[in-house]
Amino acid sequence: MGLCEFWGKRGNRLVRPGMLWKILGVIVIVAICAGVIYKLPMNLGLDLKGGTRLVLEAQDTSTVKVDEDAVQRAKEVIQRRVDQLGVAEPVIYRQGERRIVVELAGVKDPQRAKEIIGKTAMLEFKDESGNIIMTGDDLKNATAGYDEYGRPAVHFELTPAGGKKFEKATRENLGRQISIILDNQVLSSPVVQAVIKDKGIIQGMRSMEETKDLSMMLRAGALPVPMKILHSETLEPILGRESINQSAVAATIGIALVLLFMLGMYRLPGIMADVALAVYAFIVFAAMAALHATLTLPGIAGMILSVGMAVDANVIIFERIKEELRGGKRLRAAIEAGFTRAFTCILDSNLTTLITAGVLYIYGTGPVKGFAVTLTLGILASMFTAIVVTRIIMTAIVDRNPERYARYFGA
C-alpha cells in the first residue's frame, strides 16, 4: 500500500489515489501559516496602535517655487528621516499638490517627530565674507559623538568632491573663521588651524539628543523647500485598544453568524465550508504578517468583507451540486460538475473585485491602501479555500461512501 492510497478493513478504498497527498498539503499549509503567525507579530496601523499624524505643506521661497518635483523630493527626504527614526511601517502619502501626510504608529513624542520631519536642515559652510564653501549635500556621512572637550558634536565625513572643496577652503582661510550654519542659524564659527580634507566635526549642540537628531537629518538630506506643519495630532493607545476590541466583537459576531448559517443551511457541506473558512483565516493572517502589511480598521473591514465572499463562493458551488443531483447525476459526478460550473462564476465575480481593489491600492492613500491590501489577500485566499480546500475535504469524505452522503447534499 502506498502513501497515496488508503484502504478500509473490508477492502474498500477510503480515499482515491493522490488524495492523501492533497490532504497533507493542506495540513502543511495550515502548519506553515500557524508558524508565521506565531513568529511574526502583526503591524498595527495608527488607528489601532495610536501614534502621531502630521500634515505638512510645502512653502515657496524667494528662490525656489513649489512644484511637483520639489514636493516629490521632499516626500523622499521625509521618508528617509522617518526611516532613521526607526518607526515600523510608517504611512507617508501626498494630499493634493503641496501637502504630505505622515502617520507614525507607536510614536508618542510628536514634538520630536515635528522637529525631525519638518526641519529644512539646510547646512552651509561659509567663510568670513559670507561665501558658501559647501553644503550638506557634500556630506557622505554624519554621526553623533563628542568633541575633544567631551561636548556633544556631529562627526561628518565628506564626499570626494566635498573633500576637495573643504581642503581648498581651509587652506585659503587658515587663521580665519569658517561658520557652520543650519537653517540660517550659526551653530559654530571655529578658527581654521589646519587644512582639513575629508572629515570634521560640527559643534554647538546643546544636548546629545539634539546631536543625534541633526546627524540623522544630515544623513537623510535637506528638504528642497520648507515644510510648514499645518496640523498635528496624537492618537492615544487607549483609543486604539477600544477600536481593536470593538472590531474583534463585530468580527466574532459576523463570522459566528456566517458559520451558523452555513451549518444550518447546508449541514455536512456547511461544516466543510466552515473548515475551509478556518483555513482561509490562517492564510490571510499569515500572508499579512509575512508581507509586513499594516492592519488598520478599514483593513479589518476588508477582511470581514472577504469572509462573506469566501462563503459566497461555497454557496454557489453547493447550489450547483444540488442542481446536478436533481438532474439525475450521482454524487461524485455532481461534485465534479458542480465545481466546474461554479468556477467561472466565482472567477468572474472575484476578478472584478480584484480590479477594484487594484484601483484602490494604486490611487488610494493611507487606510484605503490597507483596505485594498487586506481585500486582495482575502479574495485570493477565499478562492483557494473555496475551490481547492473545500473540494479536497468534500472529495475525501464523500469517497468513503458516496451513496450514504448523497442525502446531505439535498439529493
mmCIF file of C-alpha atoms in Angstrom:
data_model
loop_
_atom_site.group_PDB
_atom_site.id
_atom_site.type_symbol
_atom_site.label_atom_id
_atom_site.label_comp_id
_atom_site.label_asym_id
_atom_site.label_seq_id
_atom_site.Cartn_x
_atom_site.Cartn_y
_atom_site.Cartn_z
ATOM 1 C CA MET A 1 0.000 0.000 0.000
ATOM 2 C CA GLY A 2 1.400 3.349 -0.972
ATOM 3 C CA LEU A 3 1.003 6.633 0.842
ATOM 4 C CA CYS A 4 -1.300 7.841 -1.913
ATOM 5 C CA GLU A 5 -3.958 5.169 -1.201
ATOM 6 C CA PHE A 6 -5.844 4.166 1.958
ATOM 7 C CA TRP A 7 -7.959 1.061 2.218
ATOM 8 C CA GLY A 8 -10.630 0.138 4.766
ATOM 9 C CA LYS A 9 -10.985 -3.115 6.730
ATOM 10 C CA ARG A 10 -13.398 -4.539 4.152
ATOM 11 C CA GLY A 11 -11.091 -3.785 1.288
ATOM 12 C CA ASN A 12 -12.918 -0.642 0.148
ATOM 13 C CA ARG A 13 -10.675 2.273 -0.747
ATOM 14 C CA LEU A 14 -11.043 5.148 1.768
ATOM 15 C CA VAL A 15 -9.507 7.857 -0.397
ATOM 16 C CA ARG A 16 -8.764 7.935 -4.095
ATOM 17 C CA PRO A 17 -5.120 7.775 -5.336
ATOM 18 C CA GLY A 18 -3.244 11.003 -4.698
ATOM 19 C CA MET A 19 -5.866 12.410 -2.336
ATOM 20 C CA LEU A 20 -3.750 11.805 0.747
ATOM 21 C CA TRP A 21 -1.014 13.982 -0.677
ATOM 22 C CA LYS A 22 -3.531 16.796 -1.197
ATOM 23 C CA ILE A 23 -4.795 16.457 2.391
ATOM 24 C CA LEU A 24 -1.230 16.514 3.682
ATOM 25 C CA GLY A 25 -0.575 19.573 1.515
ATOM 26 C CA VAL A 26 -3.446 21.446 3.166
ATOM 27 C CA ILE A 27 -2.211 20.405 6.631
ATOM 28 C CA VAL A 28 1.295 21.615 5.781
ATOM 29 C CA ILE A 29 -0.065 24.974 4.550
ATOM 30 C CA VAL A 30 -2.012 25.431 7.788
ATOM 31 C CA ALA A 31 1.052 24.479 9.857
ATOM 32 C CA ILE A 32 3.273 26.932 7.980
ATOM 33 C CA CYS A 33 0.683 29.694 8.361
ATOM 34 C CA ALA A 34 0.388 28.998 12.101
ATOM 35 C CA GLY A 35 4.173 29.198 12.427
ATOM 36 C CA VAL A 36 4.313 32.505 10.551
ATOM 37 C CA ILE A 37 1.528 33.991 12.697
ATOM 38 C CA TYR A 38 3.305 32.836 15.865
ATOM 39 C CA LYS A 39 6.736 34.135 14.831
ATOM 40 C CA LEU A 40 5.870 37.397 13.077
ATOM 41 C CA PRO A 41 3.851 39.977 15.025
ATOM 42 C CA MET A 42 1.167 41.832 13.103
ATOM 43 C CA ASN A 43 1.873 45.503 12.363
ATOM 44 C CA LEU A 44 -0.955 47.703 13.613
ATOM 45 C CA GLY A 45 -1.832 50.983 11.954
ATOM 46 C CA LEU A 46 -2.215 54.403 13.542
ATOM 47 C CA ASP A 47 -5.929 53.916 14.213
ATOM 48 C CA LEU A 48 -5.273 50.698 16.161
ATOM 49 C CA LYS A 49 -1.897 51.284 17.799
ATOM 50 C CA GLY A 50 -2.039 55.022 18.424
ATOM 51 C CA GLY A 51 0.730 57.445 17.442
ATOM 52 C CA THR A 52 1.316 60.726 15.662
ATOM 53 C CA ARG A 53 -0.188 62.195 12.500
ATOM 54 C CA LEU A 54 1.312 65.241 10.802
ATOM 55 C CA VAL A 55 0.066 67.235 7.825
ATOM 56 C CA LEU A 56 2.813 69.296 6.185
ATOM 57 C CA GLU A 57 2.544 71.815 3.358
ATOM 58 C CA ALA A 58 5.372 72.883 1.059
ATOM 59 C CA GLN A 59 6.156 76.606 1.124
ATOM 60 C CA ASP A 60 7.513 78.863 -1.612
ATOM 61 C CA THR A 61 10.769 80.721 -1.008
ATOM 62 C CA SER A 62 12.282 83.717 -2.745
ATOM 63 C CA THR A 63 14.496 81.381 -4.774
ATOM 64 C CA VAL A 64 12.504 78.137 -5.066
ATOM 65 C CA LYS A 65 8.863 77.764 -6.066
ATOM 66 C CA VAL A 66 6.917 74.695 -5.062
ATOM 67 C CA ASP A 67 6.356 72.309 -7.956
ATOM 68 C CA GLU A 68 5.737 68.598 -8.464
ATOM 69 C CA ASP A 69 9.431 67.727 -8.366
ATOM 70 C CA ALA A 70 10.066 69.687 -5.141
ATOM 71 C CA VAL A 71 7.169 68.050 -3.295
ATOM 72 C CA GLN A 72 8.156 64.580 -4.507
ATOM 73 C CA ARG A 73 11.781 65.112 -3.383
ATOM 74 C CA ALA A 74 10.529 66.449 -0.040
ATOM 75 C CA LYS A 75 8.469 63.267 0.389
ATOM 76 C CA GLU A 76 11.549 61.137 -0.292
ATOM 77 C CA VAL A 77 13.608 63.113 2.255
ATOM 78 C CA ILE A 78 10.836 62.764 4.849
ATOM 79 C CA GLN A 79 10.717 59.028 4.137
ATOM 80 C CA ARG A 80 14.474 58.764 4.810
ATOM 81 C CA ARG A 81 14.162 60.772 8.033
ATOM 82 C CA VAL A 82 11.301 58.592 9.252
ATOM 83 C CA ASP A 83 13.378 55.510 8.427
ATOM 84 C CA GLN A 84 16.172 56.985 10.560
ATOM 85 C CA LEU A 85 13.673 57.313 13.406
ATOM 86 C CA GLY A 86 13.197 53.550 13.263
ATOM 87 C CA VAL A 87 9.412 53.700 13.012
ATOM 88 C CA ALA A 88 7.915 50.400 11.819
ATOM 89 C CA GLU A 89 5.622 50.638 8.792
ATOM 90 C CA PRO A 90 5.173 54.428 8.584
ATOM 91 C CA VAL A 91 2.497 55.734 6.237
ATOM 92 C CA ILE A 92 3.564 58.717 4.115
ATOM 93 C CA TYR A 93 1.432 59.956 1.259
ATOM 94 C CA ARG A 94 0.655 63.023 -0.841
ATOM 95 C CA GLN A 95 -2.505 65.016 -0.252
ATOM 96 C CA GLY A 96 -3.207 67.478 -3.030
ATOM 97 C CA GLU A 97 -0.423 69.345 -4.802
ATOM 98 C CA ARG A 98 1.510 70.699 -1.830
ATOM 99 C CA ARG A 99 0.679 68.590 1.195
ATOM 100 C CA ILE A 100 2.305 65.475 2.635
ATOM 101 C CA VAL A 101 0.675 63.415 5.379
ATOM 102 C CA VAL A 102 2.884 61.436 7.770
ATOM 103 C CA GLU A 103 1.385 58.795 10.066
ATOM 104 C CA LEU A 104 3.731 57.283 12.634
ATOM 105 C CA ALA A 105 2.142 54.429 14.564
ATOM 106 C CA GLY A 106 3.568 53.976 18.047
ATOM 107 C CA VAL A 107 5.389 57.349 18.197
ATOM 108 C CA LYS A 108 4.452 59.036 21.476
ATOM 109 C CA ASP A 109 6.673 62.130 21.184
ATOM 110 C CA PRO A 110 5.039 64.290 18.498
ATOM 111 C CA GLN A 111 7.264 67.285 19.277
ATOM 112 C CA ARG A 112 10.450 65.387 18.408
ATOM 113 C CA ALA A 113 8.801 63.967 15.302
ATOM 114 C CA LYS A 114 7.873 67.516 14.231
ATOM 115 C CA GLU A 115 11.412 68.789 14.748
ATOM 116 C CA ILE A 116 12.987 65.973 12.780
ATOM 117 C CA ILE A 117 10.477 65.753 9.948
ATOM 118 C CA GLY A 118 9.602 69.414 9.493
ATOM 119 C CA LYS A 119 13.048 70.957 9.786
ATOM 120 C CA THR A 120 14.587 72.009 6.489
ATOM 121 C CA ALA A 121 18.108 71.054 7.714
ATOM 122 C CA MET A 122 19.905 73.224 5.152
ATOM 123 C CA LEU A 123 23.539 73.013 6.264
ATOM 124 C CA GLU A 124 26.038 75.538 4.904
ATOM 125 C CA PHE A 125 29.703 76.290 5.497
ATOM 126 C CA LYS A 126 30.577 79.969 4.897
ATOM 127 C CA ASP A 127 33.794 81.972 5.071
ATOM 128 C CA GLU A 128 34.091 85.365 6.781
ATOM 129 C CA SER A 129 32.995 87.089 3.555
ATOM 130 C CA GLY A 130 29.750 85.095 3.514
ATOM 131 C CA ASN A 131 30.728 82.940 0.542
ATOM 132 C CA ILE A 132 29.269 79.413 0.624
ATOM 133 C CA ILE A 133 32.115 76.896 0.741
ATOM 134 C CA MET A 134 29.969 73.771 0.665
ATOM 135 C CA THR A 135 26.557 72.476 1.803
ATOM 136 C CA GLY A 136 25.098 69.406 3.441
ATOM 137 C CA ASP A 137 24.983 67.748 0.002
ATOM 138 C CA ASP A 138 28.776 67.375 0.210
ATOM 139 C CA LEU A 139 28.499 65.195 3.337
ATOM 140 C CA LYS A 140 28.976 61.473 2.870
ATOM 141 C CA ASN A 141 28.049 60.509 6.428
ATOM 142 C CA ALA A 142 27.290 62.116 9.789
ATOM 143 C CA THR A 143 27.275 60.521 13.242
ATOM 144 C CA ALA A 144 26.662 61.761 16.776
ATOM 145 C CA GLY A 145 29.639 61.838 19.161
ATOM 146 C CA TYR A 146 31.725 64.170 21.324
ATOM 147 C CA ASP A 147 34.431 66.756 20.672
ATOM 148 C CA GLU A 148 37.792 66.867 22.424
ATOM 149 C CA TYR A 149 36.186 68.633 25.413
ATOM 150 C CA GLY A 150 33.513 65.963 25.888
ATOM 151 C CA ARG A 151 30.720 68.107 24.455
ATOM 152 C CA PRO A 152 28.138 66.669 22.033
ATOM 153 C CA ALA A 153 29.197 67.147 18.398
ATOM 154 C CA VAL A 154 28.375 65.784 14.958
ATOM 155 C CA HIS A 155 31.254 63.981 13.249
ATOM 156 C CA PHE A 156 30.970 64.173 9.478
ATOM 157 C CA GLU A 157 32.739 62.605 6.531
ATOM 158 C CA LEU A 158 32.865 64.372 3.184
ATOM 159 C CA THR A 159 32.329 63.079 -0.326
ATOM 160 C CA PRO A 160 35.403 63.227 -2.643
ATOM 161 C CA ALA A 161 34.050 66.409 -4.250
ATOM 162 C CA GLY A 162 33.232 67.906 -0.848
ATOM 163 C CA GLY A 163 36.690 66.992 0.421
ATOM 164 C CA LYS A 164 38.332 68.937 -2.389
ATOM 165 C CA LYS A 165 36.151 71.985 -1.677
ATOM 166 C CA PHE A 166 36.877 71.855 2.049
ATOM 167 C CA GLU A 167 40.596 71.299 1.564
ATOM 168 C CA LYS A 168 40.800 74.340 -0.711
ATOM 169 C CA ALA A 169 38.675 76.473 1.640
ATOM 170 C CA THR A 170 40.573 75.563 4.801
ATOM 171 C CA ARG A 171 43.900 76.170 3.030
ATOM 172 C CA GLU A 172 42.778 79.643 1.921
ATOM 173 C CA ASN A 173 41.238 80.510 5.329
ATOM 174 C CA LEU A 174 43.996 79.415 7.711
ATOM 175 C CA GLY A 175 43.782 81.558 10.845
ATOM 176 C CA ARG A 176 40.303 82.807 9.935
ATOM 177 C CA GLN A 177 36.799 81.641 10.864
ATOM 178 C CA ILE A 178 34.522 79.339 8.883
ATOM 179 C CA SER A 179 30.918 79.414 10.079
ATOM 180 C CA ILE A 180 28.725 76.308 10.151
ATOM 181 C CA ILE A 181 25.123 77.393 9.589
ATOM 182 C CA LEU A 182 21.953 75.314 9.911
ATOM 183 C CA ASP A 183 18.727 76.834 8.586
ATOM 184 C CA ASN A 184 20.234 80.335 8.771
ATOM 185 C CA GLN A 185 21.331 79.857 12.395
ATOM 186 C CA VAL A 186 25.057 79.806 13.183
ATOM 187 C CA LEU A 187 25.968 76.657 15.084
ATOM 188 C CA SER A 188 29.658 77.453 15.484
ATOM 189 C CA SER A 189 32.422 79.564 13.926
ATOM 190 C CA PRO A 190 35.697 77.777 14.576
ATOM 191 C CA VAL A 191 39.050 79.263 13.539
ATOM 192 C CA VAL A 192 40.779 77.169 10.895
ATOM 193 C CA GLN A 193 44.056 75.932 12.352
ATOM 194 C CA ALA A 194 44.908 73.227 9.820
ATOM 195 C CA VAL A 195 43.994 72.061 6.339
ATOM 196 C CA ILE A 196 41.087 69.576 6.510
ATOM 197 C CA LYS A 197 40.496 67.159 3.660
ATOM 198 C CA ASP A 198 37.706 64.711 4.315
ATOM 199 C CA LYS A 199 36.490 64.768 7.939
ATOM 200 C CA GLY A 200 35.387 67.286 10.539
ATOM 201 C CA ILE A 201 33.024 67.966 13.410
ATOM 202 C CA ILE A 202 30.115 70.322 13.998
ATOM 203 C CA GLN A 203 29.990 71.812 17.479
ATOM 204 C CA GLY A 204 27.388 73.969 19.188
ATOM 205 C CA MET A 205 24.905 71.248 20.088
ATOM 206 C CA ARG A 206 23.035 71.675 23.382
ATOM 207 C CA SER A 207 22.425 68.012 24.086
ATOM 208 C CA MET A 208 23.216 64.540 22.779
ATOM 209 C CA GLU A 209 19.589 64.137 21.615
ATOM 210 C CA GLU A 210 19.914 67.292 19.515
ATOM 211 C CA THR A 211 23.216 65.977 18.157
ATOM 212 C CA LYS A 212 21.656 62.662 17.201
ATOM 213 C CA ASP A 213 18.697 64.388 15.528
ATOM 214 C CA LEU A 214 20.994 66.663 13.477
ATOM 215 C CA SER A 215 23.204 63.786 12.369
ATOM 216 C CA MET A 216 20.048 61.894 11.426
ATOM 217 C CA MET A 217 18.758 64.811 9.331
ATOM 218 C CA LEU A 218 22.124 65.301 7.638
ATOM 219 C CA ARG A 219 22.232 61.653 6.641
ATOM 220 C CA ALA A 220 18.694 61.911 5.232
ATOM 221 C CA GLY A 221 19.439 65.174 3.396
ATOM 222 C CA ALA A 222 17.892 68.656 3.402
ATOM 223 C CA LEU A 223 14.351 69.381 2.337
ATOM 224 C CA PRO A 224 14.266 71.096 -1.099
ATOM 225 C CA VAL A 225 11.621 73.555 0.183
ATOM 226 C CA PRO A 226 10.439 74.481 3.697
ATOM 227 C CA MET A 227 7.582 72.328 5.003
ATOM 228 C CA LYS A 228 5.066 74.030 7.294
ATOM 229 C CA ILE A 229 3.257 71.789 9.770
ATOM 230 C CA LEU A 230 -0.424 72.618 9.275
ATOM 231 C CA HIS A 231 -1.835 70.048 11.646
ATOM 232 C CA SER A 232 -0.599 67.500 14.135
ATOM 233 C CA GLU A 233 -2.448 65.118 16.379
ATOM 234 C CA THR A 234 -1.630 62.323 18.757
ATOM 235 C CA LEU A 235 -3.930 59.325 18.918
ATOM 236 C CA GLU A 236 -3.886 57.761 22.350
ATOM 237 C CA PRO A 237 -3.289 53.997 22.561
ATOM 238 C CA ILE A 238 -6.467 53.571 24.624
ATOM 239 C CA LEU A 239 -8.460 54.641 21.560
ATOM 240 C CA GLY A 240 -6.609 52.007 19.547
ATOM 241 C CA ARG A 241 -7.381 49.301 22.098
ATOM 242 C CA GLU A 242 -11.055 50.265 22.134
ATOM 243 C CA SER A 243 -11.101 50.111 18.338
ATOM 244 C CA ILE A 244 -9.490 46.679 18.391
ATOM 245 C CA ASN A 245 -11.927 45.378 20.992
ATOM 246 C CA GLN A 246 -14.970 46.703 19.159
ATOM 247 C CA SER A 247 -13.683 45.347 15.853
ATOM 248 C CA ALA A 248 -12.967 41.960 17.449
ATOM 249 C CA VAL A 249 -16.518 41.781 18.811
ATOM 250 C CA ALA A 250 -18.001 42.753 15.438
ATOM 251 C CA ALA A 251 -15.783 40.255 13.591
ATOM 252 C CA THR A 252 -16.599 37.455 16.051
ATOM 253 C CA ILE A 253 -20.358 38.021 15.783
ATOM 254 C CA GLY A 254 -20.220 38.309 12.000
ATOM 255 C CA ILE A 255 -18.110 35.181 11.497
ATOM 256 C CA ALA A 256 -20.156 33.201 14.028
ATOM 257 C CA LEU A 257 -23.379 34.075 12.181
ATOM 258 C CA VAL A 258 -21.797 33.041 8.888
ATOM 259 C CA LEU A 259 -20.657 29.710 10.354
ATOM 260 C CA LEU A 260 -24.088 29.020 11.861
ATOM 261 C CA PHE A 261 -25.832 29.925 8.627
ATOM 262 C CA MET A 262 -23.674 27.542 6.600
ATOM 263 C CA LEU A 263 -24.161 24.783 9.182
ATOM 264 C CA GLY A 264 -27.929 25.231 9.342
ATOM 265 C CA MET A 265 -28.435 25.705 5.624
ATOM 266 C CA TYR A 266 -26.136 23.047 4.197
ATOM 267 C CA ARG A 267 -25.376 20.703 7.133
ATOM 268 C CA LEU A 268 -22.444 18.464 6.112
ATOM 269 C CA PRO A 269 -21.281 20.655 3.202
ATOM 270 C CA GLY A 270 -21.700 23.619 5.555
ATOM 271 C CA ILE A 271 -19.275 22.016 8.021
ATOM 272 C CA MET A 272 -16.797 21.550 5.180
ATOM 273 C CA ALA A 273 -17.188 25.217 4.245
ATOM 274 C CA ASP A 274 -16.612 26.222 7.877
ATOM 275 C CA VAL A 275 -13.391 24.190 7.987
ATOM 276 C CA ALA A 276 -12.295 25.837 4.740
ATOM 277 C CA LEU A 277 -13.117 29.203 6.308
ATOM 278 C CA ALA A 278 -10.779 28.427 9.212
ATOM 279 C CA VAL A 279 -8.028 27.604 6.713
ATOM 280 C CA TYR A 280 -8.821 30.879 4.962
ATOM 281 C CA ALA A 281 -8.305 32.831 8.209
ATOM 282 C CA PHE A 282 -4.905 31.185 8.782
ATOM 283 C CA ILE A 283 -3.766 32.018 5.236
ATOM 284 C CA VAL A 284 -4.880 35.671 5.349
ATOM 285 C CA PHE A 285 -3.300 36.438 8.737
ATOM 286 C CA ALA A 286 -0.082 34.636 7.789
ATOM 287 C CA ALA A 287 0.128 36.479 4.456
ATOM 288 C CA MET A 288 -0.331 39.831 6.176
ATOM 289 C CA ALA A 289 2.329 39.013 8.745
ATOM 290 C CA ALA A 290 4.766 37.716 6.109
ATOM 291 C CA LEU A 291 4.270 40.785 3.892
ATOM 292 C CA HIS A 292 4.624 43.081 6.933
ATOM 293 C CA ALA A 293 1.305 44.618 5.961
ATOM 294 C CA THR A 294 -0.194 47.106 8.374
ATOM 295 C CA LEU A 295 -3.559 46.187 9.843
ATOM 296 C CA THR A 296 -5.945 49.134 10.104
ATOM 297 C CA LEU A 297 -9.647 49.456 10.869
ATOM 298 C CA PRO A 298 -10.507 49.648 7.142
ATOM 299 C CA GLY A 299 -8.246 46.619 6.725
ATOM 300 C CA ILE A 300 -10.308 44.675 9.255
ATOM 301 C CA ALA A 301 -13.413 45.726 7.333
ATOM 302 C CA GLY A 302 -11.825 44.352 4.167
ATOM 303 C CA MET A 303 -11.095 41.037 5.878
ATOM 304 C CA ILE A 304 -14.657 40.686 7.173
ATOM 305 C CA LEU A 305 -15.972 41.515 3.718
ATOM 306 C CA SER A 306 -13.774 38.859 2.147
ATOM 307 C CA VAL A 307 -15.112 36.293 4.682
ATOM 308 C CA GLY A 308 -18.563 36.854 3.225
ATOM 309 C CA MET A 309 -17.135 36.474 -0.280
ATOM 310 C CA ALA A 310 -15.387 33.234 0.732
ATOM 311 C CA VAL A 311 -18.683 31.752 1.921
ATOM 312 C CA ASP A 312 -20.457 33.131 -1.124
ATOM 313 C CA ALA A 313 -18.229 31.005 -3.350
ATOM 314 C CA ASN A 314 -19.132 27.904 -1.340
ATOM 315 C CA VAL A 315 -22.825 28.711 -1.624
ATOM 316 C CA ILE A 316 -22.511 28.906 -5.428
ATOM 317 C CA ILE A 317 -20.679 25.560 -5.520
ATOM 318 C CA PHE A 318 -23.183 23.804 -3.248
ATOM 319 C CA GLU A 319 -26.149 25.091 -5.244
ATOM 320 C CA ARG A 320 -24.550 23.891 -8.491
ATOM 321 C CA ILE A 321 -24.045 20.447 -6.938
ATOM 322 C CA LYS A 322 -27.714 20.370 -5.906
ATOM 323 C CA GLU A 323 -28.754 21.211 -9.462
ATOM 324 C CA GLU A 324 -26.600 18.411 -10.829
ATOM 325 C CA LEU A 325 -28.075 15.928 -8.333
ATOM 326 C CA ARG A 326 -31.603 16.991 -9.236
ATOM 327 C CA GLY A 327 -30.648 16.459 -12.861
ATOM 328 C CA GLY A 328 -30.017 12.796 -12.114
ATOM 329 C CA LYS A 329 -26.260 12.629 -11.688
ATOM 330 C CA ARG A 330 -24.651 10.543 -8.979
ATOM 331 C CA LEU A 331 -22.909 12.380 -6.145
ATOM 332 C CA ARG A 332 -19.306 12.088 -7.362
ATOM 333 C CA ALA A 333 -20.232 13.245 -10.857
ATOM 334 C CA ALA A 334 -22.407 16.014 -9.392
ATOM 335 C CA ILE A 335 -19.498 17.291 -7.280
ATOM 336 C CA GLU A 336 -17.140 17.332 -10.287
ATOM 337 C CA ALA A 337 -19.706 19.106 -12.442
ATOM 338 C CA GLY A 338 -20.696 21.488 -9.620
ATOM 339 C CA PHE A 339 -17.160 22.719 -9.054
ATOM 340 C CA THR A 340 -16.552 23.016 -12.803
ATOM 341 C CA ARG A 341 -19.713 25.027 -13.440
ATOM 342 C CA ALA A 342 -19.216 27.257 -10.397
ATOM 343 C CA PHE A 343 -15.586 28.060 -11.189
ATOM 344 C CA THR A 344 -16.301 30.521 -13.997
ATOM 345 C CA CYS A 345 -18.896 32.385 -11.962
ATOM 346 C CA ILE A 346 -16.601 32.591 -8.905
ATOM 347 C CA LEU A 347 -13.637 33.694 -11.025
ATOM 348 C CA ASP A 348 -15.606 36.432 -12.768
ATOM 349 C CA SER A 349 -17.043 37.895 -9.569
ATOM 350 C CA ASN A 350 -13.717 37.827 -7.725
ATOM 351 C CA LEU A 351 -11.824 39.190 -10.732
ATOM 352 C CA THR A 352 -13.977 42.298 -10.838
ATOM 353 C CA THR A 353 -13.441 42.823 -7.100
ATOM 354 C CA LEU A 354 -9.693 42.318 -7.560
ATOM 355 C CA ILE A 355 -9.672 45.017 -10.245
ATOM 356 C CA THR A 356 -11.483 47.369 -7.863
ATOM 357 C CA ALA A 357 -9.003 46.558 -5.091
ATOM 358 C CA GLY A 358 -6.120 47.236 -7.505
ATOM 359 C CA VAL A 359 -7.530 50.645 -8.394
ATOM 360 C CA LEU A 360 -7.971 51.476 -4.699
ATOM 361 C CA TYR A 361 -4.375 50.468 -3.991
ATOM 362 C CA ILE A 362 -2.922 52.478 -6.891
ATOM 363 C CA TYR A 363 -4.905 55.668 -6.356
ATOM 364 C CA GLY A 364 -5.790 55.355 -2.670
ATOM 365 C CA THR A 365 -3.771 56.612 0.276
ATOM 366 C CA GLY A 366 -3.150 55.515 3.861
ATOM 367 C CA PRO A 367 -6.018 53.418 5.272
ATOM 368 C CA VAL A 368 -7.571 52.985 1.821
ATOM 369 C CA LYS A 369 -4.421 51.173 0.694
ATOM 370 C CA GLY A 370 -4.655 48.970 3.804
ATOM 371 C CA PHE A 371 -8.238 48.119 2.892
ATOM 372 C CA ALA A 372 -7.161 47.258 -0.670
ATOM 373 C CA VAL A 373 -4.319 45.001 0.558
ATOM 374 C CA THR A 374 -6.448 43.014 3.001
ATOM 375 C CA LEU A 375 -9.281 42.764 0.479
ATOM 376 C CA THR A 376 -6.903 41.435 -2.187
ATOM 377 C CA LEU A 377 -5.343 38.883 0.161
ATOM 378 C CA GLY A 378 -8.812 37.871 1.324
ATOM 379 C CA ILE A 379 -10.100 37.367 -2.214
ATOM 380 C CA LEU A 380 -7.114 35.246 -3.278
ATOM 381 C CA ALA A 381 -7.280 33.168 -0.088
ATOM 382 C CA SER A 382 -11.049 32.750 -0.363
ATOM 383 C CA MET A 383 -10.787 31.483 -3.950
ATOM 384 C CA PHE A 384 -8.123 28.987 -2.907
ATOM 385 C CA THR A 385 -10.047 27.677 0.094
ATOM 386 C CA ALA A 386 -13.434 27.585 -1.669
ATOM 387 C CA ILE A 387 -12.240 25.947 -4.886
ATOM 388 C CA VAL A 388 -9.328 23.824 -3.679
ATOM 389 C CA VAL A 389 -9.601 23.160 0.074
ATOM 390 C CA THR A 390 -13.373 22.604 0.132
ATOM 391 C CA ARG A 391 -13.097 20.262 -2.853
ATOM 392 C CA ILE A 392 -10.336 18.216 -1.210
ATOM 393 C CA ILE A 393 -12.306 17.878 2.036
ATOM 394 C CA MET A 394 -15.536 17.075 0.225
ATOM 395 C CA THR A 395 -13.966 14.501 -2.087
ATOM 396 C CA ALA A 396 -12.103 12.811 0.763
ATOM 397 C CA ILE A 397 -15.306 12.427 2.822
ATOM 398 C CA VAL A 398 -17.677 11.512 0.014
ATOM 399 C CA ASP A 399 -15.313 8.885 -1.408
ATOM 400 C CA ARG A 400 -15.822 6.813 1.747
ATOM 401 C CA ASN A 401 -19.477 6.146 0.858
ATOM 402 C CA PRO A 402 -20.998 8.308 -1.907
ATOM 403 C CA GLU A 403 -24.468 6.808 -1.657
ATOM 404 C CA ARG A 404 -24.652 7.421 2.072
ATOM 405 C CA TYR A 405 -23.546 11.050 1.884
ATOM 406 C CA ALA A 406 -25.724 11.988 -1.111
ATOM 407 C CA ARG A 407 -28.685 12.835 1.144
ATOM 408 C CA TYR A 408 -26.650 15.534 2.895
ATOM 409 C CA PHE A 409 -26.323 17.413 -0.389
ATOM 410 C CA GLY A 410 -30.023 17.885 -0.981
ATOM 411 C CA ALA A 411 -30.375 14.945 -3.345
#
